[in-house]
Tab-separated table of C-alpha atoms in Angstrom:
chain	number	residue	atom	x	y	z
A	133	ASP	CA	17.475	18.654	-26.171
A	134	ASP	CA	14.706	19.056	-23.571
A	135	HIS	CA	12.096	18.203	-26.246
A	136	GLU	CA	13.568	14.723	-26.595
A	137	LEU	CA	13.267	13.940	-22.889
A	138	PRO	CA	9.581	12.907	-22.823
A	139	LEU	CA	10.225	10.330	-25.578
A	140	ILE	CA	13.388	9.089	-23.862
A	141	GLU	CA	11.520	8.775	-20.576
A	142	GLN	CA	8.666	6.924	-22.281
A	143	VAL	CA	11.108	4.409	-23.754
A	144	GLY	CA	12.632	3.777	-20.332
A	145	LEU	CA	9.266	3.426	-18.628
A	146	ASP	CA	8.129	1.028	-21.347
A	147	LEU	CA	11.177	-1.150	-20.685
A	148	LEU	CA	10.322	-1.191	-16.966
A	149	HIS	CA	6.681	-2.063	-17.597
A	150	ARG	CA	7.650	-4.882	-19.958
A	151	GLY	CA	9.991	-6.386	-17.368
A	152	LEU	CA	13.145	-5.854	-19.436
A	153	HIS	CA	15.151	-5.036	-16.337
A	154	THR	CA	18.696	-5.229	-17.684
A	155	ALA	CA	17.796	-3.070	-20.678
A	156	ALA	CA	16.021	-0.603	-18.394
A	157	VAL	CA	19.078	-0.326	-16.131
A	158	ALA	CA	21.329	0.359	-19.131
A	159	HIS	CA	18.854	2.876	-20.545
A	160	TRP	CA	18.511	4.909	-17.343
A	161	GLN	CA	22.260	4.802	-16.719
A	162	GLN	CA	22.787	6.348	-20.148
A	163	VAL	CA	19.983	8.893	-19.734
A	164	GLY	CA	21.215	9.872	-16.264
A	165	ALA	CA	24.780	10.330	-17.470
A	166	GLY	CA	23.662	12.420	-20.444
A	167	ALA	CA	21.333	14.599	-18.388
A	168	GLY	CA	24.052	15.105	-15.800
A	169	ARG	CA	26.550	16.258	-18.439
A	170	HIS	CA	24.230	18.558	-20.378
A	171	LEU	CA	21.832	19.809	-17.706
A	172	GLY	CA	23.789	19.344	-14.488
A	173	PRO	CA	23.530	16.595	-11.881
A	174	ARG	CA	20.954	18.524	-9.861
A	175	HIS	CA	18.587	19.195	-12.769
A	176	ALA	CA	15.115	17.691	-12.340
A	177	CYS	CA	15.600	15.450	-15.397
A	178	ALA	CA	18.888	14.079	-14.075
A	179	LEU	CA	17.332	13.377	-10.687
A	180	ALA	CA	14.302	11.720	-12.291
A	181	ALA	CA	16.615	9.487	-14.324
A	182	GLN	CA	18.409	8.426	-11.144
A	183	ALA	CA	15.089	7.652	-9.454
A	184	ASN	CA	14.024	5.515	-12.414
A	185	LEU	CA	17.417	3.809	-12.394
A	186	ALA	CA	16.799	2.829	-8.769
A	187	VAL	CA	13.414	1.337	-9.758
A	188	ALA	CA	15.091	-0.614	-12.565
A	189	HIS	CA	17.667	-1.992	-10.140
A	190	TRP	CA	14.889	-3.059	-7.771
A	191	GLN	CA	13.035	-4.862	-10.544
A	192	ALA	CA	16.262	-6.566	-11.568
A	193	GLY	CA	16.729	-7.821	-8.009
A	194	ARG	CA	19.666	-5.501	-7.311
A	195	SER	CA	18.428	-4.066	-4.036
A	196	GLN	CA	21.789	-2.832	-2.782
A	197	GLU	CA	22.430	-0.838	-5.962
A	198	ALA	CA	18.918	0.631	-5.781
A	199	ILE	CA	19.302	1.663	-2.148
A	200	ALA	CA	22.722	3.217	-2.802
A	201	ILE	CA	21.176	5.435	-5.498
A	202	GLU	CA	18.244	6.369	-3.279
A	203	GLU	CA	20.557	7.211	-0.374
A	204	LYS	CA	22.531	9.560	-2.644
A	205	LEU	CA	19.330	11.135	-3.993
A	206	ALA	CA	18.030	11.676	-0.460
A	207	ALA	CA	21.323	13.249	0.630
A	208	ASP	CA	21.401	15.495	-2.464
A	209	ARG	CA	17.814	16.684	-1.996
A	210	LEU	CA	18.444	17.339	1.678
A	211	ARG	CA	21.575	19.371	0.925
A	212	VAL	CA	20.120	21.342	-1.996
A	213	LEU	CA	16.491	21.790	-0.968
A	214	GLY	CA	16.596	21.462	2.808
A	215	PRO	CA	14.687	19.157	5.162
A	216	ASP	CA	11.303	20.856	4.744
A	217	HIS	CA	10.984	20.716	0.958
A	218	PRO	CA	8.256	18.331	-0.299
A	219	ASP	CA	10.681	16.753	-2.798
A	220	THR	CA	13.074	15.955	0.049
A	221	LEU	CA	10.275	14.310	2.014
A	222	THR	CA	9.191	12.276	-1.026
A	223	VAL	CA	12.678	10.931	-1.746
A	224	GLN	CA	13.207	10.050	1.905
A	225	ALA	CA	9.857	8.243	1.973
A	226	ASN	CA	10.916	6.208	-1.065
A	227	LEU	CA	14.185	5.334	0.666
A	228	ALA	CA	12.303	4.221	3.767
A	229	ALA	CA	10.084	1.975	1.626
A	230	SER	CA	13.189	0.444	0.081
A	231	TYR	CA	14.752	-0.167	3.490
A	232	ARG	CA	11.581	-1.923	4.598
A	233	GLN	CA	11.459	-4.011	1.431
A	234	ALA	CA	15.105	-4.978	1.954
A	235	GLY	CA	14.400	-6.205	5.482
A	236	ARG	CA	15.881	-3.179	7.248
A	237	PRO	CA	12.854	-2.093	9.328
A	238	ASP	CA	14.749	-0.122	11.966
A	239	GLU	CA	16.279	2.179	9.357
A	240	ALA	CA	12.922	2.539	7.630
A	241	THR	CA	11.191	3.448	10.887
A	242	ALA	CA	13.848	6.002	11.837
A	243	ILE	CA	13.400	7.830	8.530
A	244	LEU	CA	9.606	7.688	8.632
A	245	GLU	CA	9.469	9.056	12.171
A	246	LYS	CA	11.595	11.993	11.048
A	247	ILE	CA	9.694	12.793	7.864
A	248	ALA	CA	6.317	12.301	9.556
A	249	ALA	CA	7.242	15.090	11.966
A	250	GLN	CA	8.521	17.238	9.076
A	251	ALA	CA	5.355	16.638	7.054
A	252	VAL	CA	3.160	17.813	9.932
A	253	LYS	CA	5.270	20.972	10.249
A	254	VAL	CA	5.494	21.732	6.531
A	255	LEU	CA	2.211	20.470	5.097
A	256	GLY	CA	-0.049	20.281	8.122
A	257	PRO	CA	-1.508	17.261	9.920
A	258	GLU	CA	-4.428	16.799	7.509
A	259	HIS	CA	-2.521	17.018	4.216
A	260	PRO	CA	-2.849	13.820	2.113
A	261	SER	CA	0.938	13.427	1.930
A	262	THR	CA	1.191	13.719	5.713
A	263	LEU	CA	-1.466	11.063	6.176
A	264	THR	CA	0.273	8.775	3.669
A	265	THR	CA	3.562	9.158	5.544
A	266	HIS	CA	1.910	8.367	8.856
A	267	ALA	CA	0.225	5.321	7.318
A	268	SER	CA	3.640	4.090	6.155
A	269	LEU	CA	5.031	4.675	9.638
A	270	ALA	CA	2.184	2.615	11.074
A	271	VAL	CA	3.063	-0.266	8.745
A	272	SER	CA	6.686	-0.083	9.936
A	273	TYR	CA	5.562	-0.140	13.564
A	274	TRP	CA	3.297	-3.089	12.763
A	275	GLN	CA	6.126	-5.031	11.134
A	276	ALA	CA	8.363	-4.311	14.121
A	277	GLY	CA	5.741	-5.673	16.520
A	278	ARG	CA	4.884	-2.221	17.872
A	279	THR	CA	1.194	-2.946	17.390
A	280	ASP	CA	-0.282	-0.455	19.851
A	281	GLU	CA	1.624	2.422	18.243
A	282	ALA	CA	0.541	1.250	14.784
A	283	ILE	CA	-3.102	1.123	15.856
A	284	ALA	CA	-3.007	4.594	17.380
A	285	ILE	CA	-1.679	6.065	14.132
A	286	LEU	CA	-4.014	4.082	11.869
A	287	GLU	CA	-7.082	5.078	13.881
A	288	ARG	CA	-6.225	8.760	13.460
A	289	VAL	CA	-5.290	8.395	9.787
A	290	ALA	CA	-8.495	6.469	9.038
A	291	GLN	CA	-10.569	9.175	10.719
A	292	GLU	CA	-8.787	11.974	8.837
A	293	ARG	CA	-8.925	10.153	5.483
A	294	GLU	CA	-12.637	9.542	5.848
A	295	ALA	CA	-13.284	13.165	6.811
A	296	ILE	CA	-11.293	14.499	3.847
A	297	LEU	CA	-11.841	11.909	1.106
A	298	GLY	CA	-15.015	10.179	2.227
A	299	PRO	CA	-15.665	6.610	3.386
A	300	ASP	CA	-15.600	5.122	-0.115
A	301	ASP	CA	-12.199	6.379	-1.291
A	302	PRO	CA	-9.793	3.474	-2.043
A	303	SER	CA	-7.116	4.866	0.277
A	304	THR	CA	-9.656	5.072	3.112
A	305	LEU	CA	-10.613	1.444	2.531
A	306	THR	CA	-6.942	0.392	2.522
A	307	ILE	CA	-6.265	2.132	5.837
A	308	ARG	CA	-9.303	0.467	7.376
A	309	ALA	CA	-8.104	-2.937	6.184
A	310	ASN	CA	-4.683	-2.295	7.748
A	311	LEU	CA	-6.362	-1.193	10.970
A	312	ALA	CA	-8.457	-4.360	11.080
A	313	ALA	CA	-5.318	-6.471	10.549
A	314	SER	CA	-3.607	-4.606	13.397
A	315	PHE	CA	-6.573	-5.243	15.700
A	316	TRP	CA	-6.386	-8.951	14.859
A	317	ARG	CA	-2.680	-8.996	15.594
A	318	ALA	CA	-3.304	-7.294	18.937
A	319	GLY	CA	-5.955	-9.868	19.852
A	320	ARG	CA	-8.759	-7.271	19.630
A	321	ALA	CA	-11.109	-9.442	17.571
A	322	ASP	CA	-14.332	-7.519	18.280
A	323	GLU	CA	-12.844	-4.274	16.981
A	324	ALA	CA	-11.405	-6.001	13.907
A	325	VAL	CA	-14.755	-7.612	13.086
A	326	ALA	CA	-16.598	-4.304	13.592
A	327	ILE	CA	-14.425	-2.698	10.900
A	328	GLU	CA	-14.969	-5.631	8.542
A	329	GLU	CA	-18.733	-5.476	9.118
A	330	LYS	CA	-18.725	-1.813	8.117
A	331	GLU	CA	-16.605	-2.568	5.057
A	332	THR	CA	-18.995	-5.320	3.980
A	333	ALA	CA	-22.002	-3.032	4.430
A	334	ASP	CA	-20.229	-0.334	2.382
A	335	HIS	CA	-19.598	-2.823	-0.438
A	336	ALA	CA	-23.266	-3.811	-0.457
A	337	ARG	CA	-24.286	-0.150	-0.560
A	338	LEU	CA	-21.830	0.742	-3.338
A	339	PHE	CA	-22.121	-2.319	-5.575
A	340	GLY	CA	-25.339	-4.014	-4.549
A	341	PRO	CA	-25.892	-7.118	-2.420
A	342	ARG	CA	-25.370	-9.582	-5.289
A	343	HIS	CA	-22.217	-8.075	-6.809
A	344	PRO	CA	-19.100	-10.322	-6.854
A	345	THR	CA	-17.155	-7.721	-4.850
A	346	THR	CA	-19.837	-7.740	-2.157
A	347	LEU	CA	-19.836	-11.546	-2.056
A	348	THR	CA	-16.057	-11.578	-1.653
A	349	ALA	CA	-16.291	-9.105	1.228
A	350	GLN	CA	-18.986	-11.232	2.843
A	351	ALA	CA	-16.846	-14.353	2.504
A	352	GLY	CA	-13.997	-12.545	4.262
A	353	LEU	CA	-16.329	-11.414	7.031
A	354	ALA	CA	-17.649	-14.959	7.445
A	355	ALA	CA	-14.069	-16.186	7.884
A	356	SER	CA	-13.515	-13.503	10.527
A	357	TYR	CA	-16.696	-14.524	12.357
A	358	HIS	CA	-15.424	-18.105	12.361
A	359	ARG	CA	-12.001	-16.998	13.584
A	360	ALA	CA	-13.652	-15.030	16.393
A	361	GLY	CA	-15.678	-18.054	17.504
A	362	ARG	CA	-18.975	-16.705	16.137
A	363	THR	CA	-19.606	-19.947	14.248
A	364	LYS	CA	-23.389	-19.633	13.789
A	365	GLU	CA	-23.060	-16.196	12.178
A	366	ALA	CA	-20.132	-17.450	10.079
A	367	ARG	CA	-22.122	-20.375	8.660
A	368	GLU	CA	-25.262	-18.323	7.979
A	369	LEU	CA	-23.295	-15.650	6.141
A	370	LEU	CA	-21.291	-18.195	4.138
A	371	GLU	CA	-24.528	-19.916	3.117
A	372	ARG	CA	-25.707	-16.601	1.658
A	373	VAL	CA	-22.384	-16.212	-0.131
A	374	LEU	CA	-22.685	-19.718	-1.552
A	375	ALA	CA	-26.200	-19.011	-2.833
A	376	GLY	CA	-24.973	-15.816	-4.456
A	377	ARG	CA	-22.000	-17.555	-6.082
A	378	GLU	CA	-24.233	-20.344	-7.427
A	379	ARG	CA	-26.617	-17.785	-8.879
A	380	LEU	CA	-23.863	-15.739	-10.534
A	381	LEU	CA	-21.314	-18.392	-11.506
A	382	GLY	CA	-23.103	-21.711	-11.380
A	383	PRO	CA	-22.552	-24.639	-8.986
A	384	ASP	CA	-19.504	-26.006	-10.824
A	385	HIS	CA	-17.417	-22.831	-10.937
A	386	PRO	CA	-14.144	-23.158	-8.923
A	387	ASP	CA	-15.069	-20.177	-6.715
A	388	THR	CA	-18.444	-21.727	-5.919
A	389	VAL	CA	-16.888	-25.119	-5.230
A	390	THR	CA	-14.325	-23.542	-2.860
A	391	ILE	CA	-17.056	-21.852	-0.816
A	392	ALA	CA	-19.129	-25.041	-0.725
A	393	GLU	CA	-16.167	-27.090	0.521
A	394	LEU	CA	-15.357	-24.504	3.182
A	395	LEU	CA	-18.965	-24.480	4.386
A	396	ARG	CA	-19.005	-28.279	4.583
A	397	SER	CA	-15.818	-28.259	6.628
A	398	TRP	CA	-17.333	-25.755	9.063
A	399	LYS	CA	-20.541	-27.776	9.417
A	400	GLY	CA	-18.508	-30.909	10.069
A	401	ARG	CA	-16.861	-29.485	13.155
């Protein structure tokens, strides 16, 4: 009965969220088998059950079983829906993420390169799903040591995300953080710090200069100044962070103590 499916799905998702992995695997195996018999193996409910079964396997530490399911789902979607269908692209993206998580970066990159090209053709270069796929491809390049290619993609994605979603959207901020990390890895410290300076200024504008989130961003920027050899700026900024932490949390709070110890270690060098 289709009316029973939302409740059945909720039970399975609850098992996943509660970390009852073995029970979740058994549940989704049963749901998938039942949906396949009554609705057909290509019905959306049967496919969703298989996708959730893969997640349950992942959470249970059974990566090979999860990937085998995702490979079959990707092949089925490709055969039934074709390479340009958004559902096909989504399933392939999930498979690529699983390959990367399983330590198979070359296979992940090969898939992401293919679906990134398909996403541009089907959805357009500025579609959010296209940008997400390209961001994932950049991460794969970064993990494979292809830093220059990762940076080129992340710079474009960051620009597009900001134009479409604005500078304060969480996904924009995430892309910027990844871009800064890529600059650091490439030895381009000035460009990395410039991004972090903008991020810190944005936090101050959004939350106020004394907000804990702003202080955390400032502490990160101070560490980057120190890493880049800008020790005077690092110490001055960390002193401001320490004053803010003392005002908000008190001098004996663990976060305050950590900042104070770090500042002392910097001054002692």
